[in-house]
Amino acid sequence: MKAIKIPAERQMQVVEIDKPAMGAGDVLLRVNYVGFCGSDLSTYLGRNPMVRMPVIPGHEVGAVVEAVGAAVPEGLKPGMVVTVNPYTNCGKCASCRNGRVNACQHNETLGVQRDGAMSQYVALPWEKVIPAGQLTPRTCALVEPMSVGYHAVSRAEVTDIDVVLVIGCGMVGMGAVVRSAQRGATVVAADIDDEKLVLAHQMGANHTINTLTEDVHQRLMEITSGFGPDVVIEAVGSSPTYQMAVNEVAFTGRTVCIGYAKTEVSFQTKFFVQKELDIRGSRNALPSDFRAVIHYLERGNCPVDNLISRVVKPEEASEAMRQWAEQPGKVFRILVDMQ
């Protein structure tokens, strides 16, 4: 069967691999669409410290159940549209022991520490296959990245009395915008791209700030009557945005970090103490986050077409990735049609 592989830095190729074998507890999926995400771009550029190369990328999946093993529960049947929980959990580490399996110390994410789903078929344990209700496989490919943003909002314990600043309006940041708005918060979306800010407003942001052309601090003071945002969610992963998160959050506020900064970050650590901040990491997502995103998308209020920048065939994937590397700020999601 056909698959896409990243064998080395700035290389991508279509390869032929064997169709996966199924165990009794496995589900064989016929992959329809797989999204390229920021970690795939980092892998392609040789900047992903967690990846094991060479690797088949892909963990944002829209698929149809092809077959089920003998030990798979009746709830999963051939023909069902599904998405995938792409993380593993060992069940033994401190995170798993505390019920936070999304942050398993020994996690292996599809397309990062193990081969991913950018192939025509993939076999996975039934526990990692998530029924997607009325969603199409194309829309399913958006579920995982939005789930990561949803999880960050849970980590921030957002309520309806909070002002939430979301820095970065990619797919993960959009998930944080949507979930914060659903919880009744006043949402401020910040990005360097006006098109993304317009879309963030459509998806629930009350205010938007272009961090390249506007005075971020002044705008936040105006919006919050001088207090600063109660919550800042960092969804970029850069030194300036990490610093912005700590500098701009209100006294006794909560800062939640999703993005991986590629370089060391210097902070005015006095703010950690003076503001008595809660600084929290947010990693991956829980099954409940996946279900919540599916529920949101099923309502039909999400401008799905605006979130998909491009759909390509496997043979076009390498060129699409090269173009994305040249203009990373202009892409929401590139989907690869594996059908």
Coordinates of C-alpha atoms in Angstrom, one line a residue:
M1 CA 0.0 0.0 0.0
K2 CA 1.0 3.6 -0.5
A3 CA 2.5 5.7 2.4
I4 CA 4.3 9.0 2.8
K5 CA 7.7 8.9 4.6
I6 CA 10.1 11.6 5.9
P7 CA 13.5 9.8 5.6
A8 CA 15.7 12.8 6.5
E9 CA 15.7 16.5 6.9
R10 CA 13.8 18.3 4.0
Q11 CA 13.0 15.1 2.3
M12 CA 9.6 13.5 1.8
Q13 CA 8.7 10.6 -0.5
V14 CA 5.9 8.3 -1.4
V15 CA 6.7 4.7 -0.6
E16 CA 5.2 1.2 -0.8
I17 CA 4.8 -0.6 2.4
D18 CA 3.0 -3.8 3.5
K19 CA -0.7 -3.6 4.5
P20 CA -0.8 -3.8 8.4
A21 CA -1.6 -7.1 10.1
M22 CA -4.4 -7.1 12.7
G23 CA -4.5 -8.5 16.1
A24 CA -7.6 -9.7 17.9
G25 CA -8.0 -6.3 19.7
D26 CA -7.2 -4.2 16.6
V27 CA -9.3 -2.2 14.2
L28 CA -8.1 -1.8 10.6
L29 CA -8.8 1.7 9.3
R30 CA -9.1 2.8 5.7
V31 CA -7.5 6.2 5.9
N32 CA -9.3 8.9 4.0
Y33 CA -7.6 12.2 5.2
V34 CA -4.6 13.0 7.3
G35 CA -3.6 16.5 8.4
F36 CA -0.1 17.9 8.4
C37 CA 0.6 19.7 11.7
G38 CA 3.3 21.9 13.1
S39 CA 5.2 19.0 14.5
D40 CA 5.3 17.4 11.0
L41 CA 6.7 20.7 9.6
S42 CA 9.3 20.7 12.4
T43 CA 10.2 17.1 11.5
Y44 CA 10.5 18.0 7.9
L45 CA 12.8 20.9 8.7
G46 CA 14.9 18.8 11.1
R47 CA 13.8 20.7 14.2
N48 CA 11.7 18.2 16.0
P49 CA 13.8 16.9 19.0
M50 CA 11.3 14.1 19.8
V51 CA 11.0 12.5 16.4
R52 CA 12.6 9.1 15.5
M53 CA 13.7 9.2 11.9
P54 CA 12.9 8.0 9.3
V55 CA 9.2 8.2 10.1
I56 CA 5.8 8.0 8.4
P57 CA 4.1 11.2 9.7
G58 CA 0.4 11.8 10.5
H59 CA -1.7 11.8 13.7
E60 CA -4.7 13.9 12.6
V61 CA -6.9 11.3 11.1
G62 CA -10.2 10.9 9.3
A63 CA -10.9 7.3 8.5
V64 CA -13.5 4.5 8.0
V65 CA -13.4 1.2 9.8
E66 CA -12.5 -1.5 7.3
A67 CA -12.4 -4.5 9.7
V68 CA -12.4 -5.3 13.4
G69 CA -10.6 -8.1 15.3
A70 CA -12.4 -10.8 17.2
A71 CA -11.9 -9.1 20.6
V72 CA -13.1 -5.7 19.5
P73 CA -16.3 -4.5 21.3
E74 CA -19.6 -4.4 19.3
G75 CA -19.6 -0.6 19.3
L76 CA -17.0 -0.5 16.5
K77 CA -18.2 -1.8 13.1
P78 CA -17.1 -1.7 9.5
G79 CA -18.2 1.4 7.7
M80 CA -18.1 3.7 10.7
V81 CA -16.4 7.1 10.3
V82 CA -13.8 7.5 13.1
T83 CA -10.9 9.5 14.2
V84 CA -7.9 8.4 16.2
N85 CA -6.4 9.1 19.6
P86 CA -2.7 9.1 18.5
Y87 CA -1.0 8.8 21.9
T88 CA 0.1 5.8 23.9
N89 CA 0.1 5.5 27.7
C90 CA 2.1 3.0 29.7
G91 CA -0.3 2.8 32.7
K92 CA 2.6 2.7 35.1
C93 CA 4.3 6.2 35.2
A94 CA 3.4 9.0 37.6
S95 CA 1.2 10.7 35.0
C96 CA -0.8 7.5 34.3
R97 CA -1.0 6.7 38.0
N98 CA -2.6 10.1 38.5
G99 CA -5.1 9.6 35.7
R100 CA -3.5 12.1 33.3
V101 CA -2.7 9.6 30.6
N102 CA -2.3 12.3 28.0
A103 CA 1.0 13.3 29.7
C104 CA 2.4 9.7 29.9
Q105 CA 6.1 9.8 30.5
H106 CA 6.6 7.1 27.9
N107 CA 4.1 8.4 25.4
E108 CA 4.7 7.6 21.7
T109 CA 2.7 9.7 19.4
L110 CA 1.8 8.5 15.9
G111 CA 4.1 10.2 13.4
V112 CA 6.6 11.3 16.0
Q113 CA 8.1 8.5 18.1
R114 CA 6.5 5.8 15.9
D115 CA 5.2 5.6 12.4
G116 CA 2.0 7.5 11.8
A117 CA -1.2 7.2 9.8
M118 CA -0.2 8.8 6.5
S119 CA -0.8 5.6 4.6
Q120 CA -3.8 4.0 3.0
Y121 CA -4.5 1.7 5.9
V122 CA -3.5 1.6 9.6
A123 CA -4.2 -0.9 12.3
L124 CA -4.7 0.3 15.9
P125 CA -5.9 -1.0 19.2
W126 CA -9.6 -0.5 19.5
E127 CA -9.2 1.8 22.5
K128 CA -7.6 4.4 20.3
V129 CA -10.3 4.5 17.7
I130 CA -13.0 7.2 18.4
P131 CA -16.4 7.1 16.6
A132 CA -17.1 10.4 15.0
G133 CA -20.8 10.4 14.8
Q134 CA -22.1 12.4 11.9
L135 CA -18.8 13.9 10.9
T136 CA -17.2 13.3 7.5
P137 CA -13.7 11.8 7.4
R138 CA -12.5 15.2 6.0
T139 CA -13.7 17.0 9.1
C140 CA -12.4 14.3 11.4
A141 CA -8.9 15.3 10.4
L142 CA -9.4 18.5 12.4
V143 CA -10.5 16.9 15.6
E144 CA -7.1 16.1 17.2
P145 CA -5.5 19.5 16.9
M146 CA -8.6 21.3 18.2
S147 CA -8.7 18.8 21.1
V148 CA -5.2 20.0 22.2
G149 CA -6.6 23.5 22.5
Y150 CA -9.7 22.3 24.4
H151 CA -7.4 20.5 26.8
A152 CA -5.4 23.7 27.5
V153 CA -8.6 25.5 28.4
S154 CA -9.4 22.7 30.9
R155 CA -5.8 23.1 32.3
A156 CA -6.5 26.8 32.7
E157 CA -9.8 26.2 34.5
V158 CA -11.4 28.9 32.5
T159 CA -14.8 30.2 33.7
D160 CA -17.3 32.8 32.6
I161 CA -15.7 35.6 34.6
D162 CA -12.3 35.2 33.0
V163 CA -10.6 37.2 30.2
V164 CA -8.6 34.7 28.2
L165 CA -5.8 35.7 25.9
V166 CA -5.0 33.1 23.3
I167 CA -1.6 33.7 21.6
G168 CA -1.4 32.0 18.2
C169 CA -4.4 31.3 16.0
G170 CA -3.4 28.1 14.3
M171 CA -5.6 25.0 14.7
V172 CA -4.6 24.4 18.3
G173 CA -5.1 28.0 19.2
M174 CA -8.5 28.0 17.5
G175 CA -9.5 25.1 19.7
A176 CA -8.6 27.2 22.7
V177 CA -10.6 30.1 21.4
V178 CA -13.7 28.0 20.8
R179 CA -13.6 26.2 24.1
S180 CA -13.0 29.4 26.1
A181 CA -15.9 31.0 24.3
Q182 CA -18.1 28.0 25.1
R183 CA -17.3 28.4 28.8
G184 CA -18.5 32.0 28.7
A185 CA -15.1 33.8 28.9
T186 CA -14.2 37.0 27.2
V187 CA -11.7 35.8 24.6
V188 CA -8.9 37.9 23.1
A189 CA -7.1 36.3 20.1
A190 CA -3.6 37.4 19.2
D191 CA -1.7 36.5 16.0
I192 CA 0.5 38.1 13.4
D193 CA -1.9 37.3 10.5
D194 CA -5.1 39.3 10.0
E195 CA -6.8 36.5 8.1
K196 CA -6.4 34.2 11.1
L197 CA -7.7 36.9 13.4
V198 CA -10.8 37.4 11.3
L199 CA -11.5 33.7 11.5
A200 CA -10.8 33.7 15.3
H201 CA -13.5 36.3 15.7
Q202 CA -15.9 34.2 13.7
M203 CA -15.1 31.2 16.0
G204 CA -15.8 33.1 19.2
A205 CA -13.1 35.7 20.0
N206 CA -14.5 39.0 21.3
H207 CA -11.4 40.9 20.6
T208 CA -8.4 40.4 18.3
I209 CA -4.8 41.8 18.4
N210 CA -2.3 41.8 15.6
T211 CA 1.0 41.5 17.5
L212 CA 3.0 42.9 14.7
T213 CA 1.1 46.1 14.1
E214 CA -0.5 46.9 17.5
D215 CA 0.7 47.6 21.0
V216 CA -0.3 44.4 22.7
H217 CA 0.1 45.7 26.3
Q218 CA -1.9 48.9 25.6
R219 CA -4.7 46.9 23.9
L220 CA -4.9 44.4 26.8
M221 CA -5.1 47.2 29.3
E222 CA -8.0 48.8 27.4
I223 CA -9.8 45.5 27.1
T224 CA -9.3 44.5 30.8
S225 CA -9.7 47.9 32.4
G226 CA -6.0 47.8 33.4
F227 CA -6.0 44.4 35.1
G228 CA -4.6 42.2 32.3
P229 CA -6.0 38.9 31.2
D230 CA -6.9 36.3 33.9
V231 CA -5.6 33.5 31.6
V232 CA -3.0 33.4 28.9
I233 CA -2.8 30.4 26.6
E234 CA 0.5 30.2 24.7
A235 CA -0.1 28.3 21.5
V236 CA 2.9 29.3 19.4
G237 CA 6.1 28.0 21.0
S238 CA 8.6 30.9 20.6
S239 CA 10.6 33.0 23.0
P240 CA 8.7 36.2 22.5
T241 CA 5.3 34.6 23.0
Y242 CA 6.4 32.8 26.1
Q243 CA 7.6 36.1 27.5
M244 CA 4.4 37.8 26.4
A245 CA 2.4 35.3 28.3
V246 CA 4.2 35.9 31.6
N247 CA 4.5 39.6 31.2
E248 CA 0.9 40.3 30.2
V249 CA -1.1 37.9 32.5
A250 CA -2.9 39.5 35.4
F251 CA -1.6 39.3 39.0
T252 CA -2.6 35.8 40.3
G253 CA -3.4 34.8 36.8
R254 CA -2.9 31.4 35.0
T255 CA -0.5 30.9 32.1
V256 CA -0.9 27.7 30.2
C257 CA 1.9 26.7 27.7
I258 CA 1.2 24.4 24.8
G259 CA 3.9 25.3 22.3
Y260 CA 7.4 23.9 22.4
A261 CA 9.9 26.8 22.2
K262 CA 12.8 25.8 19.9
T263 CA 15.3 27.9 21.8
E264 CA 15.9 28.8 25.5
V265 CA 13.6 31.4 26.9
S266 CA 14.6 34.2 29.4
F267 CA 12.0 35.4 31.9
Q268 CA 11.7 38.2 34.4
T269 CA 11.2 35.6 37.1
K270 CA 10.2 38.3 39.6
F271 CA 6.8 38.1 37.9
F272 CA 6.4 34.5 38.9
V273 CA 6.6 35.6 42.5
Q274 CA 5.1 39.1 42.4
K275 CA 2.1 38.0 40.5
E276 CA 1.9 34.6 42.3
L277 CA 1.3 33.0 39.0
D278 CA 0.1 29.6 38.1
I279 CA 2.3 28.5 35.2
R280 CA 1.0 25.2 33.7
G281 CA 2.0 23.0 30.9
S282 CA -0.6 21.4 28.6
R283 CA 0.2 18.3 26.6
N284 CA -1.9 16.4 24.1
A285 CA -5.6 15.8 25.0
L286 CA -7.8 13.4 26.9
P287 CA -10.6 11.3 25.4
S288 CA -13.1 13.7 26.8
D289 CA -11.5 16.5 24.8
F290 CA -11.9 14.5 21.6
R291 CA -15.6 13.9 22.4
A292 CA -16.2 17.6 23.1
V293 CA -14.6 18.7 19.8
I294 CA -16.7 16.1 17.9
H295 CA -19.8 17.4 19.6
Y296 CA -18.9 21.0 18.6
L297 CA -18.2 20.1 15.0
E298 CA -21.4 18.1 14.7
R299 CA -23.4 21.2 15.4
G300 CA -22.3 22.6 12.0
N301 CA -21.4 26.1 13.3
C302 CA -17.6 25.7 12.6
P303 CA -16.3 27.2 9.4
V304 CA -14.6 24.0 8.5
D305 CA -13.8 24.9 4.9
N306 CA -11.9 28.0 6.1
L307 CA -9.7 25.9 8.4
I308 CA -8.5 23.7 5.5
S309 CA -6.0 25.6 3.5
R310 CA -5.3 22.9 0.9
V311 CA -6.0 19.2 0.1
V312 CA -3.3 17.4 -1.8
K313 CA -2.6 13.9 -3.1
P314 CA 0.3 11.9 -1.7
E315 CA 2.4 12.8 -4.7
E316 CA 1.9 16.5 -4.1
A317 CA 2.7 16.3 -0.4
S318 CA 6.4 17.1 -0.6
E319 CA 5.9 20.2 -2.6
A320 CA 3.0 21.3 -0.3
M321 CA 5.3 20.9 2.7
R322 CA 8.1 22.9 1.0
Q323 CA 5.7 25.7 0.3
W324 CA 4.4 25.6 3.9
A325 CA 8.0 25.9 5.2
E326 CA 8.4 29.1 3.1
Q327 CA 5.2 30.7 4.4
P328 CA 4.3 29.0 7.7
G329 CA 2.0 31.8 8.9
K330 CA -0.4 31.4 6.0
V331 CA -1.5 27.8 6.6
F332 CA -4.1 26.4 8.9
R333 CA -4.2 22.8 7.8
I334 CA -3.0 20.9 4.8
L335 CA -4.8 17.6 4.4
V336 CA -3.5 14.7 2.4
D337 CA -6.1 12.7 0.6
M338 CA -5.0 9.0 1.0
Q339 CA -8.0 7.5 -0.8

